[in-house]
Structure formats: structure tokens, C-alpha cells
Coordinates of C-alpha atoms in Angstrom, one line a residue:
H5 CA -0.3 -0.1 -0.1
V6 CA 2.8 2.1 -0.9
F7 CA 2.4 4.9 -3.5
F8 CA 5.0 6.9 -3.9
S9 CA 8.8 7.3 -3.8
S10 CA 11.0 5.9 -5.9
F11 CA 13.4 8.4 -5.4
F12 CA 14.7 7.4 -1.8
L13 CA 16.2 4.0 -3.8
Q14 CA 20.1 4.9 -3.7
R15 CA 20.8 2.2 -5.7
G16 CA 24.9 2.4 -5.3
S17 CA 24.7 2.2 -1.6
D18 CA 25.1 -0.9 0.2
E19 CA 23.6 0.6 3.1
L20 CA 20.0 0.4 1.8
S21 CA 20.1 -3.2 2.3
M22 CA 16.7 -3.6 3.5
Y23 CA 14.8 -2.6 -0.1
G24 CA 15.7 -5.6 -2.4
S25 CA 14.9 -8.0 0.8
S26 CA 11.8 -9.7 1.2
P27 CA 9.9 -7.4 3.2
N28 CA 9.3 -10.1 6.1
S29 CA 12.7 -10.9 6.8
L30 CA 15.5 -8.5 7.3
P31 CA 18.9 -11.1 7.2
A32 CA 21.5 -9.3 8.9
N33 CA 24.0 -9.6 6.2
G34 CA 21.6 -7.2 3.8
S35 CA 19.6 -9.2 1.2
D36 CA 22.3 -10.2 -0.7
S37 CA 20.7 -14.1 -1.5
K38 CA 17.6 -11.9 -2.4
K39 CA 19.1 -9.9 -4.8
Q40 CA 20.3 -12.3 -6.8
R41 CA 17.3 -14.2 -6.9
L42 CA 15.9 -11.1 -8.4
E43 CA 18.2 -10.7 -10.9
E44 CA 18.0 -14.3 -12.3
S45 CA 15.1 -13.8 -14.7
P46 CA 15.6 -11.1 -17.3
P47 CA 12.6 -8.4 -17.2
S48 CA 9.4 -10.4 -18.6
R49 CA 5.6 -8.6 -19.0
V50 CA 4.6 -11.8 -16.9
L51 CA 5.2 -11.1 -12.9
H52 CA 5.3 -13.8 -10.2
I53 CA 3.7 -12.8 -7.0
R54 CA 4.5 -14.4 -3.8
K55 CA 3.8 -14.2 -0.6
L56 CA 0.3 -13.6 -0.9
P57 CA -2.7 -13.2 1.9
N58 CA -5.2 -16.3 2.2
E59 CA -8.6 -15.5 0.6
V60 CA -7.2 -12.6 -1.8
S61 CA -9.0 -11.8 -4.4
E62 CA -8.2 -11.4 -8.3
T63 CA -9.4 -7.7 -8.1
E64 CA -7.0 -7.1 -4.9
V65 CA -4.1 -8.5 -7.6
I66 CA -4.8 -6.7 -10.4
A67 CA -5.0 -3.5 -8.3
L68 CA -1.1 -4.1 -7.8
G69 CA -0.7 -3.1 -11.5
L70 CA -3.3 -1.2 -12.6
P71 CA -1.4 2.0 -11.9
F72 CA 1.2 1.2 -14.0
G73 CA -0.7 0.3 -17.6
K74 CA -3.3 -2.2 -18.5
V75 CA -3.5 -5.5 -16.9
T76 CA -3.7 -8.1 -19.9
N77 CA -4.1 -11.6 -18.0
I78 CA -4.0 -13.0 -14.3
L79 CA -3.2 -16.7 -12.8
M80 CA -4.5 -17.5 -9.3
L81 CA -2.3 -20.1 -7.6
K82 CA -4.8 -20.4 -4.5
G83 CA -3.3 -23.0 -2.1
K84 CA 0.3 -21.7 -2.8
N85 CA -0.6 -17.9 -2.0
Q86 CA 1.2 -17.0 -5.2
A87 CA -0.1 -15.4 -8.8
F88 CA 0.8 -14.4 -12.2
L89 CA 0.1 -11.1 -13.7
E90 CA 0.7 -10.1 -17.5
L91 CA 1.1 -6.4 -18.3
G92 CA 0.2 -4.7 -21.8
T93 CA 3.9 -4.3 -21.9
E94 CA 7.6 -5.0 -21.2
E95 CA 7.6 -1.2 -20.0
A96 CA 4.7 -1.3 -17.6
A97 CA 6.3 -4.3 -15.8
I98 CA 9.6 -2.8 -15.7
T99 CA 8.0 0.2 -14.3
M100 CA 6.1 -1.5 -11.8
V101 CA 9.0 -3.9 -10.4
N102 CA 11.2 -0.9 -10.1
Y103 CA 8.7 0.9 -8.1
Y104 CA 7.9 -2.0 -6.1
T105 CA 11.9 -2.5 -5.4
A106 CA 11.6 1.3 -3.8
V107 CA 8.4 0.7 -1.2
T108 CA 7.0 -2.9 -0.1
P109 CA 3.8 -3.8 -2.1
Q110 CA 1.6 -4.9 0.5
V111 CA -2.0 -6.6 0.1
R112 CA -4.1 -6.3 3.1
N113 CA -1.8 -4.7 5.1
S114 CA 0.8 -7.8 4.4
P115 CA 3.7 -7.8 2.5
V116 CA 4.3 -9.7 -0.8
F117 CA 7.0 -10.1 -2.9
I118 CA 7.0 -9.5 -6.6
Q119 CA 9.8 -10.5 -9.2
Y120 CA 9.7 -11.1 -13.1
S121 CA 8.4 -14.3 -14.2
N122 CA 10.5 -16.9 -16.5
H123 CA 6.9 -17.4 -18.7
K124 CA 7.1 -14.4 -21.6
E125 CA 3.5 -14.5 -21.6
L126 CA 0.5 -16.2 -19.6
K127 CA -1.1 -19.1 -21.3
T128 CA -4.1 -20.2 -19.2
D129 CA -6.5 -23.1 -18.9
S130 CA -9.8 -21.1 -19.8
A131 CA -12.0 -23.2 -18.0
L132 CA -9.8 -23.2 -14.7
N133 CA -9.4 -19.7 -15.0
Q134 CA -13.0 -18.4 -16.4
R135 CA -13.7 -16.2 -13.2
A136 CA -10.2 -14.7 -13.3
Q137 CA -11.0 -14.1 -17.0
A138 CA -14.5 -12.2 -16.3
V139 CA -12.6 -10.0 -13.3
L140 CA -10.3 -8.8 -16.2
Q141 CA -12.6 -8.2 -18.4
A142 CA -14.3 -6.1 -15.9
V143 CA -11.4 -4.2 -15.1
S144 CA -10.5 -3.6 -17.8
A145 CA -13.4 -2.4 -19.3
V146 CA -13.6 0.0 -16.3
Q147 CA -10.3 1.3 -17.7
D148 CA -11.3 1.7 -21.3
G149 CA -14.7 3.1 -20.5
S150 CA -16.8 0.8 -21.7
S151 CA -19.2 -2.4 -20.6
P152 CA -18.1 -5.7 -20.5
S153 CA -19.4 -8.1 -22.7
S154 CA -19.1 -10.9 -20.3
D155 CA -21.3 -11.3 -17.8
P156 CA -20.0 -8.6 -14.9
G157 CA -21.8 -10.1 -11.8
V158 CA -18.1 -11.1 -10.2
L159 CA -17.4 -7.4 -9.8
D160 CA -19.8 -5.1 -9.4
L161 CA -18.7 -2.5 -11.8
A162 CA -21.5 -0.3 -12.9
P163 CA -20.4 2.8 -14.5
P164 CA -18.7 5.1 -12.4
P165 CA -21.4 7.4 -11.1
S166 CA -18.9 10.4 -10.9
P167 CA -15.2 11.7 -11.3
V168 CA -15.6 13.2 -7.7
L169 CA -14.4 11.2 -4.5
R170 CA -15.1 11.3 -1.2
I171 CA -12.4 10.7 0.9
I172 CA -12.2 10.2 4.4
I173 CA -9.0 9.8 6.8
D174 CA -9.5 7.1 9.9
N175 CA -6.8 6.8 12.7
M176 CA -4.8 9.9 11.6
F177 CA -1.8 10.1 13.6
Y178 CA 0.4 12.1 11.1
P179 CA -0.6 15.3 9.5
V180 CA -2.0 14.4 5.9
T181 CA -2.0 17.2 3.7
L182 CA -3.6 18.1 0.2
D183 CA -0.3 18.1 -1.4
V184 CA -0.3 14.4 -0.1
L185 CA -3.5 13.5 -1.5
Q186 CA -2.3 14.8 -4.9
Q187 CA 0.5 12.8 -4.9
I188 CA -1.1 9.7 -4.2
F189 CA -4.3 9.8 -6.2
S190 CA -2.5 11.8 -9.3
K191 CA -0.9 8.4 -9.9
F192 CA -4.5 7.3 -11.1
G193 CA -5.3 10.3 -13.7
T194 CA -5.3 14.0 -13.9
V195 CA -6.4 16.0 -10.3
M196 CA -8.4 18.7 -11.1
K197 CA -9.5 19.8 -7.8
I198 CA -9.0 19.0 -4.3
I199 CA -11.1 20.5 -1.4
T200 CA -9.9 19.2 2.6
F201 CA -12.1 20.0 5.6
T202 CA -12.9 18.5 9.1
K203 CA -16.5 17.3 9.9
N204 CA -17.3 15.1 13.0
N205 CA -13.6 15.7 14.2
Q206 CA -12.6 13.5 11.0
F207 CA -10.3 14.8 8.0
Q208 CA -12.7 14.5 4.4
A209 CA -11.6 15.4 1.5
L210 CA -13.4 15.8 -1.9
L211 CA -11.3 14.9 -4.9
Q212 CA -11.9 15.5 -8.6
F213 CA -10.3 13.3 -11.7
S214 CA -10.7 14.7 -14.9
D215 CA -12.4 11.4 -16.0
P216 CA -14.9 9.3 -13.8
V217 CA -13.1 5.9 -14.8
N218 CA -10.0 7.4 -13.1
A219 CA -12.1 7.8 -10.2
Q220 CA -13.1 4.6 -10.6
Q221 CA -9.5 2.9 -10.5
A222 CA -8.2 5.1 -7.2
K223 CA -11.0 3.8 -5.5
L224 CA -10.8 0.2 -6.7
S225 CA -6.9 0.5 -5.6
L226 CA -6.7 2.7 -3.0
D227 CA -9.9 2.2 -0.3
G228 CA -9.2 0.9 2.8
Q229 CA -5.5 1.4 2.4
N230 CA -2.8 3.2 4.8
I231 CA -0.8 6.2 3.6
Y232 CA 1.7 5.9 6.5
N233 CA 2.7 2.5 8.1
S234 CA -0.4 1.2 10.4
C235 CA -2.5 4.3 10.3
C236 CA -3.9 7.1 8.2
T237 CA -6.7 4.5 6.6
L238 CA -8.2 6.3 3.6
R239 CA -11.8 5.1 3.6
I240 CA -13.5 6.1 -0.5
D241 CA -16.7 6.4 -1.8
F242 CA -18.3 8.2 -4.8
S243 CA -19.3 11.8 -4.1
K244 CA -22.7 12.9 -5.2
L245 CA -21.2 15.9 -6.9
V246 CA -20.0 15.6 -10.4
N247 CA -18.2 19.2 -10.5
L248 CA -16.4 20.6 -7.3
N249 CA -16.3 24.9 -6.8
V250 CA -13.0 25.8 -5.7
K251 CA -13.1 29.6 -4.9
Y252 CA -9.1 29.8 -3.1
N253 CA -5.8 28.0 -3.9
N254 CA -4.9 27.4 -0.6
D255 CA -3.6 24.3 2.1
K256 CA -7.5 23.6 2.2
S257 CA -8.6 23.5 -1.3
R258 CA -6.8 24.0 -4.7
D259 CA -8.0 23.8 -8.4
Y260 CA -5.2 23.2 -10.1
T261 CA -6.7 24.2 -13.9
R262 CA -6.8 28.0 -12.3
P263 CA -3.3 28.9 -10.4
D264 CA -5.0 32.6 -10.8
L265 CA -7.1 32.2 -7.9
P266 CA -6.8 34.1 -4.8
T267 CA -5.8 32.4 -1.8
G268 CA -8.3 33.6 0.5
D269 CA -7.4 34.3 4.3
G270 CA -4.5 35.9 3.7
E271 CA -2.8 33.2 3.5
S272 CA -0.3 33.3 0.7
T273 CA 0.0 29.8 -0.5
N274 CA -0.6 29.7 -4.1
K275 CA 3.1 31.4 -5.2
D276 CA 5.5 30.9 -2.1
H277 CA 5.0 28.0 -0.2
S278 CA 2.8 25.5 -1.9
L279 CA 5.1 22.9 -2.2
L280 CA 4.5 22.3 -6.0
G281 CA 5.4 25.5 -6.6
T282 CA 3.0 27.0 -9.2
P283 CA 0.1 24.2 -9.4
S284 CA -0.6 24.0 -12.7
G285 CA 3.0 23.7 -13.9
A286 CA 4.5 20.9 -11.6
L287 CA 1.4 18.9 -12.0
A288 CA 1.4 17.6 -15.6
S289 CA 5.0 15.4 -14.6
Y290 CA 3.1 13.5 -11.6
S291 CA 0.1 12.0 -13.9
S292 CA 1.9 10.7 -16.4
G293 CA 0.9 6.9 -16.3
G294 CA 3.6 5.1 -13.7
G295 CA 6.4 6.6 -14.6
Y296 CA 7.8 9.6 -12.4
S297 CA 8.5 13.1 -13.3
S298 CA 12.1 14.2 -14.6
S299 CA 12.2 15.8 -11.3
L300 CA 12.1 13.2 -9.2
S301 CA 14.4 10.9 -11.4
L302 CA 17.6 9.5 -9.8
S303 CA 20.7 11.7 -10.8
Q304 CA 23.8 9.2 -12.7
G305 CA 26.0 10.5 -10.1
G306 CA 25.7 8.9 -6.4
G307 CA 22.1 8.1 -7.1
A308 CA 20.4 10.6 -5.1
I309 CA 18.3 13.4 -6.3
S310 CA 20.3 16.9 -6.4
P311 CA 19.3 19.5 -3.9
L312 CA 15.0 19.5 -3.9
S313 CA 13.5 21.5 -6.7
A314 CA 9.9 22.4 -5.7
A315 CA 8.7 19.5 -7.3
A316 CA 10.7 17.3 -6.0
A317 CA 10.2 19.1 -2.3
A318 CA 6.5 18.0 -2.8
A319 CA 7.5 15.0 -3.6
A320 CA 9.7 15.0 -0.1
A321 CA 6.9 16.0 2.0
A322 CA 4.9 13.0 0.3
G323 CA 7.8 11.1 0.1
R324 CA 7.1 10.2 3.5
V325 CA 3.5 8.7 2.1
A326 CA 3.0 5.1 2.4
L327 CA 6.6 3.5 3.3
S328 CA 5.5 0.7 5.8
G329 CA 8.0 1.5 8.7
S330 CA 7.3 -2.6 8.8
G331 CA 10.6 -4.3 9.4
V332 CA 12.7 -1.0 8.7
S333 CA 14.7 -0.1 11.5
G334 CA 14.6 3.5 13.0
V335 CA 18.8 3.9 12.1
L336 CA 19.7 6.4 9.6
L337 CA 23.7 6.8 8.3
A338 CA 24.0 10.4 7.1
S339 CA 27.5 10.8 4.9
N340 CA 29.1 13.6 3.1
L341 CA 29.0 15.8 6.6
N342 CA 31.4 18.7 7.4
E343 CA 33.4 17.0 9.8
E344 CA 35.1 20.2 11.7
M345 CA 31.6 21.8 12.4
V346 CA 29.3 18.8 12.7
T347 CA 28.8 17.2 16.8
P348 CA 26.3 14.2 18.1
Q349 CA 24.3 17.8 19.4
S350 CA 23.7 19.6 16.3
L351 CA 22.7 16.6 14.3
F352 CA 20.2 15.6 17.4
T353 CA 18.6 18.6 16.9
L354 CA 18.6 18.8 13.4
F355 CA 16.7 15.2 13.1
G356 CA 14.7 15.9 16.0
V357 CA 12.5 17.6 13.6
Y358 CA 11.5 14.5 12.6
G359 CA 11.2 12.2 15.2
D360 CA 12.8 11.7 18.4
V361 CA 16.7 10.8 18.3
Q362 CA 17.5 8.2 20.8
R363 CA 21.3 7.9 19.9
V364 CA 23.9 9.3 17.9
K365 CA 27.3 8.5 16.5
I366 CA 29.8 9.9 14.4
L367 CA 32.0 7.3 13.0
Y368 CA 35.4 7.2 14.2
N369 CA 37.3 6.2 11.5
K370 CA 35.3 8.1 8.8
K371 CA 34.3 11.6 10.3
D372 CA 32.3 12.7 7.7
S373 CA 29.5 9.7 8.4
A374 CA 27.3 9.3 11.4
L375 CA 24.5 6.8 12.3
I376 CA 21.1 8.3 13.7
Q377 CA 18.7 6.0 15.6
L378 CA 15.2 7.3 15.8
S379 CA 12.5 5.7 17.9
D380 CA 10.7 4.0 14.8
G381 CA 11.0 3.3 11.2
N382 CA 8.4 5.7 10.2
Q383 CA 10.0 8.3 12.1
A384 CA 13.4 7.2 10.0
Q385 CA 11.9 7.5 7.0
L386 CA 10.2 11.0 7.5
A387 CA 13.7 12.6 8.5
M388 CA 15.6 10.7 5.2
S389 CA 12.5 12.0 3.1
H390 CA 13.0 15.8 4.3
L391 CA 16.8 15.8 5.5
N392 CA 18.3 13.7 2.4
G393 CA 19.8 16.3 -0.3
Q394 CA 20.0 19.0 2.1
K395 CA 22.8 21.6 2.5
V396 CA 24.3 21.4 5.4
F397 CA 27.5 23.7 7.0
G398 CA 28.2 24.1 2.9
K399 CA 27.4 20.2 2.4
V400 CA 24.9 18.3 0.5
M401 CA 24.2 15.8 2.9
R402 CA 23.4 12.6 2.1
V403 CA 20.5 10.4 3.9
T404 CA 20.4 6.6 3.5
L405 CA 18.5 3.7 6.0
S406 CA 20.7 2.0 7.7
K407 CA 21.4 -1.8 7.9
H408 CA 21.9 -1.5 11.4
Q409 CA 19.3 -2.2 14.0
T410 CA 20.6 -0.1 16.6
V411 CA 23.7 2.3 17.4
A412 CA 25.7 0.4 20.3
L413 CA 27.1 2.6 22.8
P414 CA 30.9 2.7 23.1
R415 CA 32.5 0.8 26.0
E416 CA 33.8 3.1 29.1
G417 CA 37.2 4.8 28.7
L418 CA 37.1 4.1 25.0
D419 CA 38.2 7.3 23.1
D420 CA 35.0 7.8 20.9
Q421 CA 32.9 8.7 23.9
L422 CA 32.5 12.1 22.6
L423 CA 31.3 11.1 19.4
T424 CA 28.7 8.7 20.5
K425 CA 26.0 10.5 22.2
D426 CA 23.0 9.1 24.0
F427 CA 19.7 11.2 23.7
S428 CA 17.0 8.4 24.8
G429 CA 16.4 10.4 27.9
S430 CA 16.3 13.7 26.7
P431 CA 13.4 16.3 27.8
L432 CA 14.0 17.9 24.2
H433 CA 11.7 14.9 22.3
R434 CA 9.2 16.7 20.0
F435 CA 6.9 13.5 19.8
K436 CA 6.5 11.6 23.0
K437 CA 3.0 12.7 23.6
P438 CA 0.8 11.0 21.6
G439 CA -1.3 13.2 19.1
S440 CA 1.1 16.1 20.2
K441 CA 0.3 19.6 18.5
N442 CA 4.1 18.9 16.7
F443 CA 2.9 15.7 14.3
Q444 CA 0.5 18.7 12.5
N445 CA 3.5 20.6 12.4
I446 CA 6.3 18.6 10.3
F447 CA 7.7 20.5 7.4
P448 CA 10.2 20.4 5.3
P449 CA 13.1 22.5 5.5
S450 CA 12.5 25.8 4.6
A451 CA 14.5 29.6 5.0
T452 CA 11.3 30.6 7.2
L453 CA 11.7 29.5 10.8
H454 CA 8.8 29.4 13.4
L455 CA 9.5 30.6 17.2
S456 CA 7.7 29.9 20.0
N457 CA 8.0 30.0 23.9
I458 CA 9.6 33.6 23.4
R459 CA 10.2 35.4 27.0
D460 CA 8.0 38.3 27.8
G461 CA 10.0 42.0 26.8
V462 CA 12.3 40.3 24.0
G463 CA 12.0 42.0 21.5
E464 CA 12.4 41.8 17.4
E465 CA 15.7 43.4 17.6
D466 CA 16.8 41.0 20.0
L467 CA 15.9 38.2 18.0
R468 CA 17.0 39.3 14.8
L469 CA 20.3 39.7 16.5
L470 CA 20.0 36.4 17.8
F471 CA 19.8 34.8 14.8
A472 CA 22.3 37.0 12.5
N473 CA 25.1 35.7 15.1
S474 CA 24.1 32.1 14.0
G475 CA 25.6 33.0 10.5
G476 CA 23.2 34.2 8.8
T477 CA 21.3 37.1 7.4
V478 CA 17.8 37.9 8.6
K479 CA 14.8 39.0 5.5
A480 CA 11.9 39.2 7.4
F481 CA 10.5 39.1 10.7
K482 CA 6.9 39.0 11.9
F483 CA 5.7 38.6 15.3
F484 CA 2.1 37.0 16.2
Q485 CA -0.1 38.8 18.6
D486 CA 0.5 37.6 21.5
R487 CA 4.1 38.2 20.8
K488 CA 5.2 34.5 22.4
M489 CA 5.3 33.1 18.7
A490 CA 7.0 34.9 16.0
L491 CA 8.3 34.0 12.0
I492 CA 12.0 34.7 10.6
Q493 CA 13.0 34.4 7.5
M494 CA 16.6 33.8 6.6
T495 CA 18.0 34.2 3.0
S496 CA 18.6 30.2 2.1
V497 CA 17.4 26.9 3.8
E498 CA 20.9 26.1 4.8
E499 CA 21.2 29.3 6.4
A500 CA 17.8 28.2 8.6
I501 CA 19.2 24.9 9.3
Q502 CA 22.2 26.3 10.9
A503 CA 20.0 28.7 13.0
L504 CA 18.0 25.8 13.8
M505 CA 20.5 24.1 14.9
D506 CA 22.2 26.6 17.1
L507 CA 19.3 27.9 18.7
H508 CA 16.3 25.5 18.9
N509 CA 16.5 25.2 23.0
Y510 CA 18.2 28.1 23.4
D511 CA 18.0 29.5 27.1
M512 CA 16.5 33.2 27.1
G513 CA 16.4 33.3 30.8
G514 CA 14.0 32.7 33.4
N515 CA 13.5 29.0 32.0
H516 CA 12.6 30.4 28.7
H517 CA 14.0 27.9 26.3
L518 CA 13.4 29.0 22.9
K519 CA 11.6 26.5 20.2
V520 CA 12.7 26.5 16.9
S521 CA 11.1 25.0 13.5
F522 CA 10.6 24.8 10.1
S523 CA 7.6 27.2 9.2
K524 CA 5.7 26.2 5.9
S525 CA 4.6 30.0 5.7
T526 CA 6.7 33.0 4.1
I527 CA 6.3 36.4 5.5

């Protein structure tokens, strides 16, 4: 149930041991044996799917392939919990395998394993496979927008009633933004408009596709899926509305066909900090079938993305979407650090924006690299998606998943004690309290910082001076009404990152410790 994030895949890095491996078991030595097995068969448009849950339906297996192109045949091996899926083209199959190498495919919340089959096409016994064929016909009729010729009783696929879906998110532990929804749903077609709102204490959205068929495919594939590991479950129905009327382009609503709309309530989301840059321009590249837009493609160098462009920043925000945390350790490897400047404390503060850092170890024999242990796999994914490729102390930092499950502490008396630090008892963890406000305020690194817990009597000049001293230039400043909070804008994201590392938890006296986080606003 993972929809988005080819761009975490750093092929070159052997640290990323878990991606090629079977999702259920993580051998300590990485996944060499599994990798070989994966590479044995050359690409084929027939895929072999293993470890399916019992009683799985044809529709659920077909849904794995739908976003990537036409599914032309399916063979279910019920007793063996396996299936063969044939796609219309080899390209579609390659896209699908590459995609699910980066993110674990899931059916009914359990991981499944996909590889190329030795078969070049499926020859199926028509009598045995009648049911599967009927389902396929019904599904492809939905894809083609025609009506199935065989008896559609197998699958209730009446013509889709509306291009508008109503989405309810249950069990919402992490924030789900409009941009995240756009990322997930645009895999199935062009998303034209989205309106989000809260009703009966539940986050809901109305989302309009250009074509009802896309809405039906999205509903078939996504209904009941979790966006994040074991939370944020999508419940999807067709809306009675067939057209949405969007008045404003901001965090709550967006009409991608009309980038000229005002933002309403003084929020300047449209231009500056909508993560997608200009909504209309960035959209086209996302909705191209199963492919990924060029801004997300891996650069030839170390296989990581170059510093985030606007579209890639949006993807980074959505990159934490649907990365199942199952079996993924909470340990990250950060490399290409500025070894003169970096300390366990500065890494604790920076990575602490995205999760509760338990331990940090700067590697004794490779001081430009560090292991950072967060409290779970989700937090590690979140930190990786936001911090990989950011410039820290003048160098572009690389962040990948480490194959280590924990960070070991040095034995007493060893000389690397200053390089390894245990933060598990720190009072500065932002996410200890379930449902804390901090979960709703997780944003990608940005030039604008949000300050809170400002001491009475501390004025704009004091704060400007404090932040200028951390080696940056303050471009703009704005107090909130109560003067306990403010926004401060530095000239670059790099300066803001440095200021956050220096000044989060800065003691302003009188037991007032300044809290600093990245803001989604601009001043």
C-alpha cells in the first residue's frame, strides 16, 4: 500500500539493505541472496507474486498492477498463495518492479514479493481461469470506459457515477496534507480539484479527477489502504457531486486548472510555499501513468536527487507517504557531513525535527558520516525524505537507511565517547506525547523558521540579532499577536537549518527555552 517514492532508492548504496529483500525477514547481512534471486530472471511482462494473504481476490492482485498500465492476464495459484500477473507491455512491468523495489508492495496490510517470471506470456486454461478472466474483463472495461461483454456479476462495476471521490481518513496519527493527497491520487489520472475539511472531528477531502474512470480506478486500488504504516486509513466513496467549486487556492483547497485563484484569508500559499511551486506547472509531470516526473528521477551520480527543486520538495513531503515502516529499522546513515562543524548535538537537533532521536554516533574512522537512531522506522523514513540532499554547513548531506538495527554505545574509557551520545532520556523529544501538536507541524526544511516560547519583553531587534549571530542574514520578521511566537525568514534554507541547529532550545533566561521549527509560511 505504498504509492510514492522511487526517489529514495539509492541504488549505489549498500547501506540500503532492506529494499531488495523480502519484506518479512531482514537477514543481518543485507539481502545479497534475495538480490541474486531477483536478478536471475530477465525482465518480462509476466510478474510472479508470492506470499499473498489467504483468500485474496483477483481484484486485489490486479490493483497492484493497475497504476502502471493495462493488465492483460492473471493466474491465481490459490493453494500456494501465489499469482502470475501479465501486463500489456514489458515497459509497464519494468516500471512496476522498479517501483515496488523502492517501496514494499502490500495486499491487505501484509507485504508481498514481486519478481519477473520466467514466462514471457501467460497461457491459461480457459475453464479453470474463467472467473479471473471475467474479473479482468470487468476491470479493463472500467479502464477503457466501455461495458464488459461477459457477465459482470463477478465484480460490481457499474459505470462510475462521478469523477469526484469523497475521502475520509481514519486513525490519523500523522498529518495528511492536500499535497500528499494530490501525490497519491495523481498516480491514477489527472487530479483537477481538491477541497479538504474537517467534519465530525474527521479529516475529509473531496477530490475531482478529469475522468470518472480514473476515480473508479483510484477507489478500487486505494480504498482501505493506509497512507502511513498502520495509520491514516483511506475510506473512499463516490461523491454525489459531479463538479467541485473551488474559490481559493491554499492549504485547504486547490483548483489545479486555475492557478490564478486568490488564496483567501490572507494566506499566500499559492505562490511561495505551496510545495508544488505553481500548481498547474508541476502537475503534468506527476500524472504520467506509472512513470515518475523527471524532477524525481535519480541523478546519475551517487543515485540521490540533487538539492530539492520545488516539485521534488513536494515529493519529499509526500515521500513519507506510504513507506511502510514494517521491518524497517529506525537507524539512518548521514554522510558527506562537514566534519569540522558537525556534532552529535547538532544532528540530534536537526533530525529531532522529524522524530525522537535516541542515539547519534559519528563514525570514528570516517568522521564525515554518522549513524542516527530514531524511535521507529516511520520517523526514520520521515527524516530521510526531508533531509536527504539538504545543504548543512556548506555540504550536501546524504541520508539513507542504515542496515544497523541500533546504535551501540562505546564501552567505558574508549576514546570515541565524545563522538557517540545517548539522547534517549532527553527532555527535548518533540513527539513523546501521542497526538501532540508537533505531529501537525512537520514541514520540509525552509528558509522561514517558526519560533515559539519567546520570553516576555524580548523584542524583534533582540531576535534579529540572535539569529544574525548564527551566521546568516535575517530577511524578514513577524510577531504573532501574543508575541510569544514569531516567524523569522533567513536568506536561504541552509542558513535556516544552521540557525535551527544553533538556537532550538536556546536559553532566554527565566526558564524560557526558545523552540524553533521549519515553517510552511513565508513572510
